[in-house]
PDB file of C-alpha atoms in Angstrom:
ATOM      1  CA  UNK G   1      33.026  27.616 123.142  1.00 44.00           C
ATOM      2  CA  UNK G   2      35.040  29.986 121.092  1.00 46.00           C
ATOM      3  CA  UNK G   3      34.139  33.914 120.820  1.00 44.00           C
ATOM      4  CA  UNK G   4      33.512  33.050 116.940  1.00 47.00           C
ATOM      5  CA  UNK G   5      31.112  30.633 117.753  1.00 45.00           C
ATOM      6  CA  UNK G   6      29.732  32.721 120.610  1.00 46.00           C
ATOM      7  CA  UNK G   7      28.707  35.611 118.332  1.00 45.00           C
ATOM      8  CA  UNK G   8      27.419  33.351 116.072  1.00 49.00           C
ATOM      9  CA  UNK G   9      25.311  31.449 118.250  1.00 46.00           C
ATOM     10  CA  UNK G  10      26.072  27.723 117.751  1.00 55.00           C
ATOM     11  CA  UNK G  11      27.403  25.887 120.209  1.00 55.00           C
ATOM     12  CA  UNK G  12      29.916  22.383 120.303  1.00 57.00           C
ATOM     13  CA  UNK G  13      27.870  19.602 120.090  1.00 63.00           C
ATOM     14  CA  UNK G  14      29.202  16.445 122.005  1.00 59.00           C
ATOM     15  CA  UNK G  15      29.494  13.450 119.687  1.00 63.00           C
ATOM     16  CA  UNK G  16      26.783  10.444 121.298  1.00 64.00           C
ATOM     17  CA  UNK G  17      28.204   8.025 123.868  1.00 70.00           C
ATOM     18  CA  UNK G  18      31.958  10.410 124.371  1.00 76.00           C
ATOM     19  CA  UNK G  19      31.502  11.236 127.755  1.00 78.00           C
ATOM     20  CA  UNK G  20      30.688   7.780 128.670  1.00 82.00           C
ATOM     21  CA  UNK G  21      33.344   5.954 126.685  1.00 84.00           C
ATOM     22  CA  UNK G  22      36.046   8.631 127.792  1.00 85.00           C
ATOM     23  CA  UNK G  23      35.480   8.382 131.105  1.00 86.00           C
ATOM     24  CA  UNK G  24      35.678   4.943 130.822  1.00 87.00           C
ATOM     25  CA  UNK G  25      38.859   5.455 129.132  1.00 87.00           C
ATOM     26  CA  UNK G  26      40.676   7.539 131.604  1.00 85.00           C
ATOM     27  CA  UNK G  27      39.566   5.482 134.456  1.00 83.00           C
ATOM     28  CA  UNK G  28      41.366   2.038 132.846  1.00 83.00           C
ATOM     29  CA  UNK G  29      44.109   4.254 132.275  1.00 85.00           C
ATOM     30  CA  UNK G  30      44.547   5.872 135.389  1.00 80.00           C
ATOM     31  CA  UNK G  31      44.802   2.409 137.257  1.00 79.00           C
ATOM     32  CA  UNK G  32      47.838   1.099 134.717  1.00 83.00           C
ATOM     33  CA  UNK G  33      50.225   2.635 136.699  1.00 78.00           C
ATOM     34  CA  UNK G  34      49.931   1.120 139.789  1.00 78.00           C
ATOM     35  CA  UNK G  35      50.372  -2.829 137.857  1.00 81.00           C
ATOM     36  CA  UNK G  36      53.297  -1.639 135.556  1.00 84.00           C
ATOM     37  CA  UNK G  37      54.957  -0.016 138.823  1.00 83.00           C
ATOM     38  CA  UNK G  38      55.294  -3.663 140.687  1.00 82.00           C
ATOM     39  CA  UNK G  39      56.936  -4.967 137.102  1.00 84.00           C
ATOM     40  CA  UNK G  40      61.036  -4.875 137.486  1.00 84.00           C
ATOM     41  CA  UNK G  41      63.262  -6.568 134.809  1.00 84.00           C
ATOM     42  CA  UNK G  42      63.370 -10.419 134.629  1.00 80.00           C
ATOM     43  CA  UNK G  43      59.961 -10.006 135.899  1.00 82.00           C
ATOM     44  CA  UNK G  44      57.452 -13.575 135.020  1.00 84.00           C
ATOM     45  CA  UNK G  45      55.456 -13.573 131.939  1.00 83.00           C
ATOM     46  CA  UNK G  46      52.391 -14.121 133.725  1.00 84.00           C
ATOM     47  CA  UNK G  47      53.098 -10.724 135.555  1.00 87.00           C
ATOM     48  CA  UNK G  48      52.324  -9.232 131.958  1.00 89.00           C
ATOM     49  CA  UNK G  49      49.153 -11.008 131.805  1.00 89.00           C
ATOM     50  CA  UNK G  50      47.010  -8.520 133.574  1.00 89.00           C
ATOM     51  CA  UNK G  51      49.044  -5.219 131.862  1.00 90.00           C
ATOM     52  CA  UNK G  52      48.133  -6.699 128.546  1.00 92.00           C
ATOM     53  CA  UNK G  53      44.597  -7.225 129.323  1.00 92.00           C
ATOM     54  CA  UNK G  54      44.309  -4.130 130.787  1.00 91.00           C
ATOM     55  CA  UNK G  55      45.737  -2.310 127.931  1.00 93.00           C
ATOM     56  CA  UNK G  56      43.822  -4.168 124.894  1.00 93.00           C
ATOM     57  CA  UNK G  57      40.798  -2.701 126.657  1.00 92.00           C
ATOM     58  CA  UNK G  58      41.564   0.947 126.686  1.00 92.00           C
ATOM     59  CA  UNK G  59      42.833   0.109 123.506  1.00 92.00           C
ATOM     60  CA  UNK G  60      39.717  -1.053 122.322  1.00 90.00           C
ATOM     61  CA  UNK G  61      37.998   2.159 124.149  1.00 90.00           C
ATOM     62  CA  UNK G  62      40.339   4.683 122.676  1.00 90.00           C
ATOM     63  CA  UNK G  63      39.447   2.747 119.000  1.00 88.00           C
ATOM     64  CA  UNK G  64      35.783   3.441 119.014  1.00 87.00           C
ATOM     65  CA  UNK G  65      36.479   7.257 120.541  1.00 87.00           C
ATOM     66  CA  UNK G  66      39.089   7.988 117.193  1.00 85.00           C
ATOM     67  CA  UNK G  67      37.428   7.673 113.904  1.00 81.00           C
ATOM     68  CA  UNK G  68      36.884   4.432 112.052  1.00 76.00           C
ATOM     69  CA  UNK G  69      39.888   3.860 109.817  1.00 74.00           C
ATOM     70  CA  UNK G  70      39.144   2.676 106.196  1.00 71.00           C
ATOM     71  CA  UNK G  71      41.219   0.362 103.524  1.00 68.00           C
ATOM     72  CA  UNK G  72      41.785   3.945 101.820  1.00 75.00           C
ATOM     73  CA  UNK G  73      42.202   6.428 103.976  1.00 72.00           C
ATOM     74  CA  UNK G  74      40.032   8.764 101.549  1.00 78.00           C
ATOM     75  CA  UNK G  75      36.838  10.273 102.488  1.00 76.00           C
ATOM     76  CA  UNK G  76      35.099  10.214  99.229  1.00 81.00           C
ATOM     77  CA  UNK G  77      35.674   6.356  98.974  1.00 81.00           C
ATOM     78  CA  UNK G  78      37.033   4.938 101.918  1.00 74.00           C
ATOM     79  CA  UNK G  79      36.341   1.092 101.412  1.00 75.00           C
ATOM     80  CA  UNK G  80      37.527   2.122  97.628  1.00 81.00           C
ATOM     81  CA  UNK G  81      40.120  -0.305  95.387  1.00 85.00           C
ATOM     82  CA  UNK G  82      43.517   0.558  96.346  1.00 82.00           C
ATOM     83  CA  UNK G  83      46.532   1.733  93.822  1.00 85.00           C
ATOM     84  CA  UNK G  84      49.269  -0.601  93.787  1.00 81.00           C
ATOM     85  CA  UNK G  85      51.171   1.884  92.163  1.00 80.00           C
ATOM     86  CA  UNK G  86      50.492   5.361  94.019  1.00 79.00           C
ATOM     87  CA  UNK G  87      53.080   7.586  93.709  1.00 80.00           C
ATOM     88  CA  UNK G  88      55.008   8.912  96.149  1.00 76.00           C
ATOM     89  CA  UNK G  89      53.107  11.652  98.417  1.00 76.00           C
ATOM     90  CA  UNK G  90      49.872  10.356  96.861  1.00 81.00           C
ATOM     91  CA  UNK G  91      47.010   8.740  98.822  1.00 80.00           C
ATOM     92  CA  UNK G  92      46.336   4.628  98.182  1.00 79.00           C
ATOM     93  CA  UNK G  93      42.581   5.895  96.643  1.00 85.00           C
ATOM     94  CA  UNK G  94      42.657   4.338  93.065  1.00 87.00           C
ATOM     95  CA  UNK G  95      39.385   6.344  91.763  1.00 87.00           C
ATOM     96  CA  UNK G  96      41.325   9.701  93.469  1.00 86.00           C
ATOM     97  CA  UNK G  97      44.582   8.632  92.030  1.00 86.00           C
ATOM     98  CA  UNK G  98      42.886   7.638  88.515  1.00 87.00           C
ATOM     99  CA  UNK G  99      41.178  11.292  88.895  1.00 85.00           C
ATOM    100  CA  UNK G 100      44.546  13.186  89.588  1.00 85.00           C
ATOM    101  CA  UNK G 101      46.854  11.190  86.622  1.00 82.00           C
ATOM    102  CA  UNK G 102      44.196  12.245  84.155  1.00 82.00           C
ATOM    103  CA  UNK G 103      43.550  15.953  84.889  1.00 73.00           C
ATOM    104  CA  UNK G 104      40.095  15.726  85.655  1.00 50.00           C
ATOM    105  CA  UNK G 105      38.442  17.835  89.030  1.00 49.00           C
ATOM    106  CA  UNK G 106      35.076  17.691  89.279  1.00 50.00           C
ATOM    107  CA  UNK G 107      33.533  21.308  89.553  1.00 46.00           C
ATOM    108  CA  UNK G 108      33.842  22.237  93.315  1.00 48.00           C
ATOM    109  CA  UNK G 109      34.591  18.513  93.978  1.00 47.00           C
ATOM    110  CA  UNK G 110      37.630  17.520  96.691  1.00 52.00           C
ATOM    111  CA  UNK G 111      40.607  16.597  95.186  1.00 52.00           C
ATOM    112  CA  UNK G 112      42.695  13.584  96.810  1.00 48.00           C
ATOM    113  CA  UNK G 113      44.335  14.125 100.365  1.00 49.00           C
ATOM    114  CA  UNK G 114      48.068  13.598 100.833  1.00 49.00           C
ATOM    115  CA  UNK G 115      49.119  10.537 101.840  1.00 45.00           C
ATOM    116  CA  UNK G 116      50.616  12.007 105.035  1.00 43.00           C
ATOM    117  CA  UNK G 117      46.905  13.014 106.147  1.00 41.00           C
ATOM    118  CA  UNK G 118      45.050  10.341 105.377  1.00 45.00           C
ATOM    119  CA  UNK G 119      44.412   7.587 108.107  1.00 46.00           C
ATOM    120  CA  UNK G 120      46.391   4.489 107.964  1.00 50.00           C
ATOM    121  CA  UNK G 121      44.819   1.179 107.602  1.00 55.00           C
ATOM    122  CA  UNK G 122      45.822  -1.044 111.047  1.00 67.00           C
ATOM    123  CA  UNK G 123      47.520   0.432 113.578  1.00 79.00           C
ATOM    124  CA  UNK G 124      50.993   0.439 114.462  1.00 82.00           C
ATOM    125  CA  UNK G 125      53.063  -2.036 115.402  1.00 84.00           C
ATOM    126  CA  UNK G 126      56.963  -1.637 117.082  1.00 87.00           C
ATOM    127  CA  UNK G 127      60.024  -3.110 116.153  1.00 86.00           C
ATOM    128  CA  UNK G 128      61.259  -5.609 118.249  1.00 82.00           C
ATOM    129  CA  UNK G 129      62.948  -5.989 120.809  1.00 86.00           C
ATOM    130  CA  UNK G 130      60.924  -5.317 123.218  1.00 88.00           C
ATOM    131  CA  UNK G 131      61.370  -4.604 127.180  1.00 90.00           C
ATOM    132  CA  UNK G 132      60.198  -3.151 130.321  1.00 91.00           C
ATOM    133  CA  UNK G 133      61.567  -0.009 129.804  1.00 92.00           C
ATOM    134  CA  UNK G 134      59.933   0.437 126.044  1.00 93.00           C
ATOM    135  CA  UNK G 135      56.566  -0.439 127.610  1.00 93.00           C
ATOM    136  CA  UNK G 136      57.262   1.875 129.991  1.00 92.00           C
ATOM    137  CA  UNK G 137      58.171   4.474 127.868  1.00 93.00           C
ATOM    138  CA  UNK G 138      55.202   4.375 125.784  1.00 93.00           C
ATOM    139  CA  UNK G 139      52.821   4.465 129.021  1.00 92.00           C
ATOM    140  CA  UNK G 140      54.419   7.888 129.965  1.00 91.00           C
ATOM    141  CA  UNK G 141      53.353   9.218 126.408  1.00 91.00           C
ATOM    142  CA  UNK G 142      50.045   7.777 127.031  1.00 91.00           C
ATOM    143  CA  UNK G 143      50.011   9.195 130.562  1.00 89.00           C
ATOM    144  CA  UNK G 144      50.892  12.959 129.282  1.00 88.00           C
ATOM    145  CA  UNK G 145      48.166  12.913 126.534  1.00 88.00           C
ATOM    146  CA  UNK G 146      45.326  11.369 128.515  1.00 85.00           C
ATOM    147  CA  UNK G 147      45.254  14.795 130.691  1.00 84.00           C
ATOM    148  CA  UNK G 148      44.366  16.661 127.600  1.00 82.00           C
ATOM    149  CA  UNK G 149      41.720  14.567 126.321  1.00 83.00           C
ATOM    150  CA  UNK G 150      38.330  16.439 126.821  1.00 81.00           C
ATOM    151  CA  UNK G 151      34.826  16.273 125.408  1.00 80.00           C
ATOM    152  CA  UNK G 152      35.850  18.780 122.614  1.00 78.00           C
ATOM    153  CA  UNK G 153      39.305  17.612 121.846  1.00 81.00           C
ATOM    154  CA  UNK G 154      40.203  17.251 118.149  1.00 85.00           C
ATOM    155  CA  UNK G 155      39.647  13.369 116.860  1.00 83.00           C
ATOM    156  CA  UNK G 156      43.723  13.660 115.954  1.00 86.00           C
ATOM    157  CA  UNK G 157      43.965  13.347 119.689  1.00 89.00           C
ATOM    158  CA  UNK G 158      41.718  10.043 119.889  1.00 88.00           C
ATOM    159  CA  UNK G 159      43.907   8.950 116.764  1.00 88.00           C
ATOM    160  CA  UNK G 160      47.333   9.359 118.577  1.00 91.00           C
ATOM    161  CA  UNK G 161      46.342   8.147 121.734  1.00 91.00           C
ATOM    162  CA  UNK G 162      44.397   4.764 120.358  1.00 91.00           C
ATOM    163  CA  UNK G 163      47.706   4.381 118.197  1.00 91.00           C
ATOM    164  CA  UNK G 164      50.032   4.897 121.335  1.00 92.00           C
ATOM    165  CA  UNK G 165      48.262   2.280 123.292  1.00 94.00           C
ATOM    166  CA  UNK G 166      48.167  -0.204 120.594  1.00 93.00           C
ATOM    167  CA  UNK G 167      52.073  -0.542 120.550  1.00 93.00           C
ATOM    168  CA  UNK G 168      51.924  -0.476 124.215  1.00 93.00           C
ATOM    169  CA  UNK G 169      49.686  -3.565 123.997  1.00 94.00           C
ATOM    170  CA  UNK G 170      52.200  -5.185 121.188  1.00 92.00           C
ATOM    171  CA  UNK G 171      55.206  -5.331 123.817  1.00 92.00           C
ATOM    172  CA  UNK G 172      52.981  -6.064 126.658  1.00 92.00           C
ATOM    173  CA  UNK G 173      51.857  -9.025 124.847  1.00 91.00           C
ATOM    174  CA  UNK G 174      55.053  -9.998 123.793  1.00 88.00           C
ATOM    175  CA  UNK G 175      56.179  -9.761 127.166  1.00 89.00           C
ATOM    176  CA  UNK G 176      53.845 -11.691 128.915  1.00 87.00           C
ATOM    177  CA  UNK G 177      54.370 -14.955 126.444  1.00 76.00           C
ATOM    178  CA  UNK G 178      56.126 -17.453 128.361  1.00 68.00           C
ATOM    179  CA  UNK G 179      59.967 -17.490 127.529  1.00 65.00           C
ATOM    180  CA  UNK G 180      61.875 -19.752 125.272  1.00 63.00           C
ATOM    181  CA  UNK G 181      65.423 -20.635 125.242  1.00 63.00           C
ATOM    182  CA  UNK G 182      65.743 -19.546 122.276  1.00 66.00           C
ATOM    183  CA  UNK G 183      67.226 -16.239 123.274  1.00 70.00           C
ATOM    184  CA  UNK G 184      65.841 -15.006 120.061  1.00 76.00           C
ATOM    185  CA  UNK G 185      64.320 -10.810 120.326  1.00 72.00           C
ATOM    186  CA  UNK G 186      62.364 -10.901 117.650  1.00 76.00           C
ATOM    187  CA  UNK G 187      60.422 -14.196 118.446  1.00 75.00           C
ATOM    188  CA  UNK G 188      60.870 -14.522 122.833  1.00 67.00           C
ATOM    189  CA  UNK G 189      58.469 -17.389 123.174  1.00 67.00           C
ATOM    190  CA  UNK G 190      59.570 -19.161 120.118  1.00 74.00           C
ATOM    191  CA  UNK G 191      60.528 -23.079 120.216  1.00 78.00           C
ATOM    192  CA  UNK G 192      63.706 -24.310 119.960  1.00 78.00           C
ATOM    193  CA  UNK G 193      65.114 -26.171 116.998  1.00 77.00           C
ATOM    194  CA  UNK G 194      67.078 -28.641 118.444  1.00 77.00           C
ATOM    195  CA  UNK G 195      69.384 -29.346 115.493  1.00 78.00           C
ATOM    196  CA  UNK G 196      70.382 -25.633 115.214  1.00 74.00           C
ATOM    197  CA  UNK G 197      74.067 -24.737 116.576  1.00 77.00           C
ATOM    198  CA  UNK G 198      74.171 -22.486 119.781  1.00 73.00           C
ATOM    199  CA  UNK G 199      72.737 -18.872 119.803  1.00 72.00           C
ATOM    200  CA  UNK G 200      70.614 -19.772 116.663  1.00 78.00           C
ATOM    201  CA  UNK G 201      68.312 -22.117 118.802  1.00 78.00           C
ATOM    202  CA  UNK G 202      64.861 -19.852 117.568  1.00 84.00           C
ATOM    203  CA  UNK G 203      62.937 -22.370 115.229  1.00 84.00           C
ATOM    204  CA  UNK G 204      61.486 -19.447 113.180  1.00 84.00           C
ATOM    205  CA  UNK G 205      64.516 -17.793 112.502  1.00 84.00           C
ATOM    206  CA  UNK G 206      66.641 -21.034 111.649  1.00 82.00           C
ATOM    207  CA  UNK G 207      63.527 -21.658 109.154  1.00 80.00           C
ATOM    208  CA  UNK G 208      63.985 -18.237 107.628  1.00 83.00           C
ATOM    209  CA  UNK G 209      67.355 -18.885 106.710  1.00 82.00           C
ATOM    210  CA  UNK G 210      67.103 -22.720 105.422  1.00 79.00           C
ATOM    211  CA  UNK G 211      64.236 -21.163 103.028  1.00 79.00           C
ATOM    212  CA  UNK G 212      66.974 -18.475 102.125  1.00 82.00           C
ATOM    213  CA  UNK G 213      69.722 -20.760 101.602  1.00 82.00           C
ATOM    214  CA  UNK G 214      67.462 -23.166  99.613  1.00 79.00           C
ATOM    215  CA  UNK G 215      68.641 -23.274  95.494  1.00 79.00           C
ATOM    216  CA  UNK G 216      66.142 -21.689  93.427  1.00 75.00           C
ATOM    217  CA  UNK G 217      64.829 -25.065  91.429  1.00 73.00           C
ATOM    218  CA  UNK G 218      63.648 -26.501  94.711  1.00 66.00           C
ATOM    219  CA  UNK G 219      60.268 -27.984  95.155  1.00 68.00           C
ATOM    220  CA  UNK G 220      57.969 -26.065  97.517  1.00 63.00           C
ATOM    221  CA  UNK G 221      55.206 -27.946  99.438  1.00 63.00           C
ATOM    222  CA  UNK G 222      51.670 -26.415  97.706  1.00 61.00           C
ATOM    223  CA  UNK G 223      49.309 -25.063 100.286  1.00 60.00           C
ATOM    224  CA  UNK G 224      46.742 -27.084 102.119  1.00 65.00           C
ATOM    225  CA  UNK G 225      43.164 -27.252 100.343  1.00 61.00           C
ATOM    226  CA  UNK G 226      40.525 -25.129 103.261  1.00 64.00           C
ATOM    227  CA  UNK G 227      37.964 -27.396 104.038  1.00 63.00           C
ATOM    228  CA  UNK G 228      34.832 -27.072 102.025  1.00 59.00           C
ATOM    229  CA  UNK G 229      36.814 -26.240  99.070  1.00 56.00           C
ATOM    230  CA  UNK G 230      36.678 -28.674  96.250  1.00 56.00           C
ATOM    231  CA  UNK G 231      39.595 -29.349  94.129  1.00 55.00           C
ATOM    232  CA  UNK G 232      39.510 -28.995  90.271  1.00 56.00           C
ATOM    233  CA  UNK G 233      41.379 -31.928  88.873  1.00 51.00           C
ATOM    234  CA  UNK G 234      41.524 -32.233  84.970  1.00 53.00           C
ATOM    235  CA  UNK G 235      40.680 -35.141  83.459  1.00 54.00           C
ATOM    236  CA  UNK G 236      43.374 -37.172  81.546  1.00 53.00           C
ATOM    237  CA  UNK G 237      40.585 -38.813  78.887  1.00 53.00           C
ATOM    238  CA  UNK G 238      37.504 -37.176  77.922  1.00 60.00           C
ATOM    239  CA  UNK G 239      34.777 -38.894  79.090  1.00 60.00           C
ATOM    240  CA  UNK G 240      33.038 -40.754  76.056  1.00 60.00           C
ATOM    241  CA  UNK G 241      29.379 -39.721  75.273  1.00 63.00           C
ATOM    242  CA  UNK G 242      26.933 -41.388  76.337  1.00 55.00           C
TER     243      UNK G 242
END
């Protein structure tokens, strides 16, 4: 408790269900380090199995500790329409946005918060390619701000560290699919294309660049109809009355 809030009488109140939930937290984080210490390079995918699991739970932990994330990021309307065409250093709030082009601020009202403080919609996800020694280097960020997580600490906190095990989860769960020989980074457990010429063996990549190297007139192949959808076809001849 601060000396402000001291003389003022009012005290920190915990939100419901922290204490509970971090603790929960630090324990599932605290016994990471002893599975990614047995992992060496070359190591089997199914040795990533239990990492990843373990991970996408504190993940999930750290998630409901942070606050909820909205389509927005604005806290007047955060499941608001979003501008396509926000400028740059403006938020993604359309009614905010519409607001700010046209001059009008509501008496005493909030105007729109940068884009830079504004909470992202999903979390993020690394680049490719990914190794041991990234996931290990993201679990030593993780393991330096879990010591300063406390009952009072600032939701920015929760917000880093939910976002720092999230990538952490990404290349676990890359690593632990079972390898290809496609040799390809970007897609490890790919399949190979068999008719592709060596070092381009990764069936999603040689894809990518047949659709690339494809002439602009060609046919594409129209999406498949969900079921339960019906299909509007247009009649050639009006049906005659009667």
């Amino acid at each position: 408790m601060s000396p402000q809030e001291q003389q003022h009488g009012r005290g920190y109140s915990v939100p419901a269900g922290r204490p509970y939930a971090l603790k929960e937290l630090q324990s599932n984080l605290g016994a990471l380090g002893d599975q990614v210490k047995d992992l060496y390079e070359g190591a089997h995918p199914g040795e990533y199995e239990g990492v990843a699991d373990a991970l996408y739970a504190a993940f999930q932990t750290a998630a409901g500790l942070a606050p909820a994330k909205s389509y927005t990021g604005c806290p007047d309307h955060p499941n608001g329409a979003i501008d396509p065409e926000a400028p740059e250093g403006w938020g993604r709030c359309l009614l905010c946005n519409d607001r700010r082009r046209l001059g009008q601020r509501t008496q005493g009202g909030r105007t729109a918060a940068p884009a830079v403080e504004q909470r992202r919609l999903g979390y993020p996800v690394p680049p490719p390619p990914y190794t041991l020694h990234l996931l290990r280097t993201y679990l030593r960020a993780i393991e330096d701000r879990r010591f300063d997580l406390g009952f009072s600490s600032p939701d920015a906190e929760f917000v880093q560290i939910a976002d720092d095990l999230h990538r952490a989860f990404i290349v676990a769960r890359e690593l632990s699919r079972p390898r290809g020989a496609s040799g390809c980074a970007e897609h490890p457990g790919a399949p190979v294309d068999p008719d592709a010429p060596p070092g381009e063996a990764c069936i999603f990549c040689a894809g990518r660049r047949r659709r690339a190297q494809r002439p602009p007139q060609t046919p594409e192949m129209l999406p498949r109809i969900r079921r339960g959808e019906r299909r509007r076809l247009q009649r050639r001849f009006e049906r005659p009355p009667g």
